[in-house]
Coordinates of C-alpha atoms in Angstrom, one line a residue:
Chain A
M23 CA 0.2 -0.3 -0.1
N24 CA 1.7 3.5 -1.3
T25 CA -0.1 6.2 1.4
I26 CA 0.3 9.0 -1.1
H27 CA -1.4 7.6 -4.2
S28 CA -3.6 6.3 -1.5
I29 CA -4.5 9.7 -0.8
G30 CA -4.5 10.9 -3.9
I31 CA -6.8 8.9 -5.1
I32 CA -9.0 9.6 -2.8
A33 CA -8.4 13.2 -3.5
V34 CA -10.4 12.5 -6.5
A35 CA -13.0 10.7 -5.6
A36 CA -13.9 13.2 -3.3
I37 CA -13.5 16.1 -5.4
C38 CA -15.2 14.4 -8.7
T39 CA -18.2 13.6 -6.3
M40 CA -18.4 17.2 -5.0
L41 CA -17.6 18.5 -8.0
L42 CA -20.5 16.8 -9.9
R43 CA -23.3 17.6 -6.7
A44 CA -22.1 21.4 -7.5
V45 CA -23.1 21.4 -11.2
P46 CA -26.3 22.9 -11.0
F47 CA -24.8 25.2 -8.3
I48 CA -22.5 26.9 -10.2
V49 CA -24.5 27.1 -13.4
F50 CA -27.2 28.5 -12.0
G51 CA -26.4 29.1 -8.3
G52 CA -25.0 32.6 -8.8
S53 CA -27.9 35.6 -7.1
R54 CA -29.1 36.6 -10.7
R55 CA -32.6 34.7 -11.7
I56 CA -33.3 31.3 -12.2
P57 CA -34.8 30.2 -15.6
D58 CA -38.3 29.7 -15.6
V59 CA -38.3 26.2 -17.2
I60 CA -34.8 25.5 -14.6
R61 CA -37.2 26.0 -12.0
E62 CA -40.2 23.3 -13.2
L63 CA -37.7 21.0 -13.7
G64 CA -36.4 21.4 -10.7
S65 CA -40.1 20.4 -9.1
C66 CA -41.3 17.8 -11.0
L67 CA -37.9 16.2 -11.6
P68 CA -37.7 14.3 -7.9
P69 CA -40.8 12.0 -8.6
A70 CA -39.2 10.8 -11.8
I71 CA -35.8 10.3 -9.3
M72 CA -37.4 8.9 -6.9
A73 CA -39.0 6.0 -9.3
T74 CA -35.2 5.7 -11.3
L75 CA -33.5 4.6 -7.1
V76 CA -35.8 1.9 -6.7
V77 CA -35.0 0.6 -10.1
Y78 CA -31.1 1.4 -8.9
C79 CA -31.3 0.0 -5.8
L80 CA -33.4 -3.4 -7.5
R81 CA -30.8 -3.6 -10.5
G82 CA -29.6 -6.7 -9.4
V83 CA -32.1 -8.6 -9.3
D84 CA -32.2 -11.5 -11.5
I85 CA -35.5 -12.8 -12.4
L86 CA -34.2 -16.3 -14.3
A87 CA -31.8 -17.0 -11.4
E88 CA -33.1 -18.7 -8.8
G89 CA -36.0 -17.3 -6.2
H90 CA -37.0 -15.3 -9.3
G91 CA -36.7 -12.1 -7.2
M92 CA -39.9 -13.3 -5.6
A93 CA -37.8 -11.9 -2.3
E94 CA -37.5 -8.5 -3.6
L95 CA -41.2 -8.6 -5.1
I96 CA -43.1 -9.3 -2.1
S97 CA -41.0 -6.8 0.4
V98 CA -41.8 -4.7 -1.8
G99 CA -45.6 -5.7 -1.8
V100 CA -44.8 -5.1 1.8
V101 CA -43.8 -1.6 1.7
V102 CA -46.2 -0.4 -0.3
M103 CA -49.3 -1.7 1.2
L104 CA -47.8 -0.9 4.9
H105 CA -47.7 3.1 3.4
L106 CA -50.9 2.9 1.7
W107 CA -52.1 1.8 5.4
K108 CA -50.4 3.2 7.7
R109 CA -48.3 6.0 6.2
N110 CA -45.9 6.2 8.6
I111 CA -42.0 5.6 7.2
L112 CA -40.6 4.2 10.2
L113 CA -42.9 1.4 10.2
T114 CA -42.7 0.5 6.0
V115 CA -39.2 0.9 6.4
G116 CA -38.3 -1.3 9.4
L117 CA -41.2 -4.0 8.8
G118 CA -40.1 -3.9 5.0
T119 CA -36.6 -4.2 6.2
L120 CA -37.6 -7.2 8.7
C121 CA -39.7 -8.7 6.1
Y122 CA -37.3 -8.5 3.5
M123 CA -34.3 -10.0 5.7
F124 CA -36.6 -12.8 6.9
L125 CA -37.6 -14.0 3.0
I126 CA -33.5 -14.1 2.0
Q127 CA -32.4 -16.2 4.7
T128 CA -35.2 -17.9 5.5
V129 CA -37.1 -18.9 2.5
F130 CA -35.4 -17.7 -0.3
G131 CA -31.5 -18.4 1.7
Chain B
M298 CA -33.8 35.7 24.9
E299 CA -30.7 33.2 24.2
R300 CA -33.0 30.2 25.7
I301 CA -36.0 31.0 23.5
V302 CA -33.2 31.2 20.7
Q303 CA -31.6 27.8 22.4
K304 CA -34.7 25.8 22.6
E305 CA -36.3 27.1 19.3
R306 CA -32.6 25.4 17.6
G307 CA -33.3 22.2 19.9
S308 CA -36.3 21.5 18.3
C309 CA -35.3 21.9 14.8
I310 CA -32.6 19.7 15.9
G311 CA -35.4 17.2 17.5
F312 CA -37.3 17.0 13.7
A313 CA -34.7 16.9 11.7
F314 CA -33.4 14.0 14.0
R315 CA -37.1 12.4 13.4
Q316 CA -36.9 12.9 9.9
T317 CA -33.4 10.7 9.2
I318 CA -34.4 7.9 11.5
P319 CA -35.1 5.8 8.6
V320 CA -31.9 6.7 7.0
M321 CA -30.4 6.0 10.2
L322 CA -30.7 2.6 9.8
G323 CA -29.5 1.6 7.0
Y324 CA -26.7 4.4 7.1
L325 CA -25.1 2.8 10.3
F326 CA -25.7 -0.6 8.3
L327 CA -23.6 0.0 5.1
G328 CA -21.0 2.2 6.7
T329 CA -20.3 -0.7 8.7
A330 CA -19.7 -2.3 5.9
F331 CA -17.7 0.0 4.3
G332 CA -15.6 -0.3 7.4
L333 CA -15.4 -3.4 7.2
M334 CA -14.0 -4.2 3.8
L335 CA -11.9 -1.5 4.4
Q336 CA -10.4 -3.0 6.8
N337 CA -9.8 -6.1 5.1
A338 CA -8.2 -4.5 2.6
G339 CA -5.7 -3.2 5.0
Y340 CA -6.7 0.5 5.8
H341 CA -7.3 1.7 9.0
V342 CA -9.9 3.2 11.3
L343 CA -8.4 6.6 10.7
W344 CA -9.1 5.8 6.5
A345 CA -12.3 4.7 7.2
F346 CA -13.5 7.9 9.1
G347 CA -11.5 10.2 6.4
I348 CA -13.0 8.7 3.2
S349 CA -15.9 9.2 4.9
C350 CA -15.8 12.2 5.5
V351 CA -14.4 13.9 2.4
V352 CA -15.9 11.5 -0.2
Y353 CA -19.1 10.0 1.5
A354 CA -21.1 8.7 -1.5
G355 CA -22.4 5.2 -0.7
S356 CA -22.0 3.0 -3.1
M357 CA -18.5 5.0 -4.6
Q358 CA -16.7 4.2 -1.6
F359 CA -17.4 0.1 -2.0
I360 CA -16.1 1.3 -5.4
L361 CA -13.1 3.4 -3.9
V362 CA -11.7 0.3 -1.7
T363 CA -11.2 -2.0 -4.9
L364 CA -9.6 1.0 -6.9
L365 CA -7.4 1.8 -3.6
T366 CA -6.1 -2.4 -3.2
G367 CA -5.8 -2.6 -7.1
G368 CA -3.6 0.8 -7.4
A369 CA -6.1 2.5 -9.8
S370 CA -4.3 5.1 -11.6
L371 CA -5.8 9.2 -10.3
L372 CA -7.4 9.0 -14.2
Q373 CA -9.2 5.9 -13.5
T374 CA -10.5 7.3 -10.4
A375 CA -11.5 10.1 -11.9
M376 CA -13.4 8.3 -14.5
M377 CA -14.9 5.6 -12.2
T378 CA -16.4 8.3 -10.0
L379 CA -18.3 10.0 -12.8
F380 CA -19.3 7.1 -13.8
I381 CA -20.6 6.2 -10.6
N382 CA -21.8 9.3 -9.4
G383 CA -23.0 11.1 -12.5
R384 CA -26.8 10.9 -11.4
H385 CA -25.8 13.6 -8.6
I386 CA -25.7 16.2 -11.8
F387 CA -29.4 16.1 -11.3
Y388 CA -30.0 16.3 -7.3
G389 CA -29.2 20.1 -6.9
F390 CA -31.7 21.3 -9.9
S391 CA -34.8 21.1 -6.8
F392 CA -32.8 22.8 -4.3
I393 CA -30.7 25.9 -5.3
E394 CA -33.3 28.7 -4.6
R395 CA -33.5 26.8 -0.9
Y396 CA -29.6 26.7 -0.2
R397 CA -28.7 29.5 -1.8
K398 CA -30.2 31.4 1.0
M399 CA -28.3 29.4 3.9
G400 CA -25.3 31.2 3.8
K401 CA -21.9 29.6 6.0
A402 CA -24.2 26.5 5.3
Y403 CA -24.4 26.6 1.9
P404 CA -21.4 24.8 1.0
Y405 CA -21.9 22.1 3.1
M406 CA -25.7 21.1 1.7
V407 CA -23.8 20.7 -1.6
F408 CA -21.1 18.3 -0.4
S409 CA -23.7 16.3 1.4
L410 CA -26.0 16.4 -1.2
T411 CA -26.6 11.6 -1.0
D412 CA -29.4 10.0 -2.9
E413 CA -30.6 9.6 0.6
T414 CA -30.5 12.9 2.1
Y415 CA -31.6 14.7 -1.4
S416 CA -35.0 11.8 -0.9
L417 CA -35.7 13.8 2.6
L418 CA -35.3 16.9 1.9
C419 CA -37.8 16.2 -1.2
R420 CA -40.3 14.5 1.2
T421 CA -40.1 16.4 4.4
K422 CA -43.1 18.9 4.7
I423 CA -41.3 21.7 7.4
P424 CA -43.9 23.2 9.8
V425 CA -43.7 26.9 9.9
S426 CA -42.9 26.2 13.9
V427 CA -39.4 25.6 12.9
D428 CA -36.7 27.1 10.4
E429 CA -36.6 25.5 7.7
N430 CA -33.0 26.3 6.5
Q431 CA -31.7 24.9 10.2
V432 CA -34.3 21.8 9.7
S433 CA -32.1 20.9 6.4
F434 CA -28.8 21.7 8.0
W435 CA -29.4 19.4 10.4
I436 CA -30.9 16.2 8.3
S437 CA -27.6 16.6 5.8
L438 CA -25.2 16.7 9.0
L439 CA -27.1 14.3 10.9
N440 CA -26.9 12.2 8.2
Q441 CA -23.6 12.2 7.3
C442 CA -22.7 11.6 11.4
Y443 CA -24.5 8.3 11.0
W444 CA -22.3 7.2 8.2
I445 CA -19.4 8.2 9.3
L446 CA -19.8 6.2 12.7
G447 CA -21.2 3.3 11.0
S448 CA -17.4 3.4 9.0
V449 CA -15.5 3.7 12.3
I450 CA -17.5 0.8 13.7
G451 CA -17.3 -1.1 11.0
S452 CA -13.4 -0.9 11.2
L453 CA -12.5 -0.9 14.6
A454 CA -15.7 -3.9 15.4
G455 CA -16.7 -4.9 12.2
Q456 CA -16.0 -8.7 12.5
L457 CA -17.6 -9.0 16.2
I458 CA -21.0 -8.9 14.8
A459 CA -23.5 -11.3 15.5
F460 CA -26.4 -12.0 14.0
D461 CA -27.1 -12.1 10.1
T462 CA -27.2 -8.7 8.6
T463 CA -27.9 -10.4 4.9
G464 CA -30.6 -8.1 4.0
I465 CA -30.4 -5.2 6.1
D466 CA -29.5 -2.8 2.8
F467 CA -33.2 -3.6 1.7
S468 CA -33.7 -0.6 4.2
M469 CA -33.0 2.3 1.1
T470 CA -35.2 0.6 -0.7
A471 CA -37.9 0.8 1.1
L472 CA -37.7 4.4 2.3
F473 CA -37.3 5.2 -1.9
V474 CA -40.5 2.8 -2.5
A475 CA -42.5 4.6 0.1
I476 CA -41.2 8.1 -1.1
V477 CA -42.8 7.3 -4.6
V478 CA -45.8 6.1 -3.1
E479 CA -46.3 9.4 -1.3
Q480 CA -45.4 11.1 -4.4
W481 CA -47.9 9.1 -6.4
Q482 CA -50.5 10.0 -4.0
E483 CA -49.7 13.3 -4.0
G484 CA -51.4 13.3 -7.7
K485 CA -49.6 15.8 -9.6
A486 CA -46.7 13.8 -9.3
R487 CA -47.7 11.3 -11.1
L488 CA -46.9 11.3 -14.4
P489 CA -42.6 12.1 -13.1
V490 CA -42.6 9.0 -11.7
I491 CA -44.0 6.8 -15.0
I492 CA -41.6 8.6 -16.7
G493 CA -39.2 7.5 -14.2
F494 CA -40.0 4.1 -14.1
L495 CA -40.2 3.7 -18.1
S496 CA -37.1 5.2 -19.0
S497 CA -35.3 3.3 -16.1
L498 CA -36.6 0.3 -16.8
T499 CA -36.1 0.8 -20.6
F500 CA -32.4 1.7 -20.1
L501 CA -31.8 -1.5 -17.5
L502 CA -32.9 -3.4 -20.3
L503 CA -31.0 -2.1 -23.3
W504 CA -27.5 -1.0 -21.3
G505 CA -27.9 -3.2 -18.2
P506 CA -27.7 -2.8 -14.4
E507 CA -24.1 -1.1 -14.3
R508 CA -24.9 1.6 -17.0
F509 CA -28.0 2.6 -17.3
I510 CA -28.6 5.4 -14.9
L511 CA -27.1 8.2 -16.5
P512 CA -28.7 7.6 -20.3
S513 CA -32.0 7.1 -17.7
L514 CA -32.0 10.3 -15.9
S515 CA -30.8 12.1 -18.8
A516 CA -34.4 10.6 -20.7
A517 CA -36.4 11.8 -18.3
V518 CA -35.0 14.9 -18.1
C519 CA -35.4 15.9 -21.6
I520 CA -38.9 13.8 -21.9
L521 CA -39.9 16.2 -19.0
L522 CA -38.3 19.5 -21.0
I523 CA -40.6 18.2 -23.8
L524 CA -44.1 17.6 -22.1
R525 CA -42.9 20.9 -20.3
K526 CA -43.0 22.8 -24.0
R527 CA -45.9 21.4 -25.4
R528 CA -47.5 22.3 -22.1
G529 CA -46.4 25.9 -22.4
S530 CA -47.3 26.5 -26.3
Q531 CA -50.8 25.0 -25.5
T532 CA -51.3 27.4 -22.6
Q533 CA -50.3 29.8 -24.8
S534 CA -52.5 28.8 -28.2
S535 CA -55.4 28.6 -25.8
T536 CA -55.4 32.1 -24.3

């Protein structure tokens, strides 16, 4: 392990990550007025991004492999039902995660 | 007077803390997994602490461990980071005005905009009794604290965890699914949700699991812009 090179790698990863997060603020973050199109985009992007993140989290699921992604399908179903029913984020995330852990460790383990 | 200020800050932190509990579970665990992985790669706890302080990007930090052990070049590291974290380009658009008025906290807010912090800030409806800037700041800071704490725990004591934690990372998936449900129920956000799903599933099938997210988000942005333009010209022609 080369300490200097390791620090270099970490610094590059840190700077690139920060720059990516800063792009919208660098481009539109000055004191001037933000164009309406960007403002509207900012308000309608979150739902599209959240849907994409759900797919991103489940991207590794292989429906042809053993289990066919049933543990994921059932757990996502439980999460949706729980949240429609109680709309309590802690309950939903907690029980949904327990459900998935149970399924993946026992039924589909 | 000072007591009132203190009390107000206390209620801001308390409110922010309650919002972050769903992320705490996932960050403590994922941070622990990262710390343990880094420890096994021969990097001790100060490395784990430092990386979680300055890089602070979930999946990228796991890739970083393999880059470190493989002795990747700086250019490779830069390419990999742009590739994995490219999706973060899209996050700031929703917070430009909100962050701009945050003064000294502004740079930190931009730096700490992870998937999970973004999600919480999008869903949290801040009551008038607490200060929006304070709450946003504390949500961001608490989340990073969980992540750093998890990394340090994993590095020092990851091997001591006795129970089977397989599947605990599903908590982040559950959080995102629950937020999609909330946005769906709000009604006006249904079209973007549908566009997000269709676009990501299409590119997942076309480009595969490791490469779909950037083209998918870019396509979603283009579609939203086109729909807006069309809607705009419709309202113009109707007036």
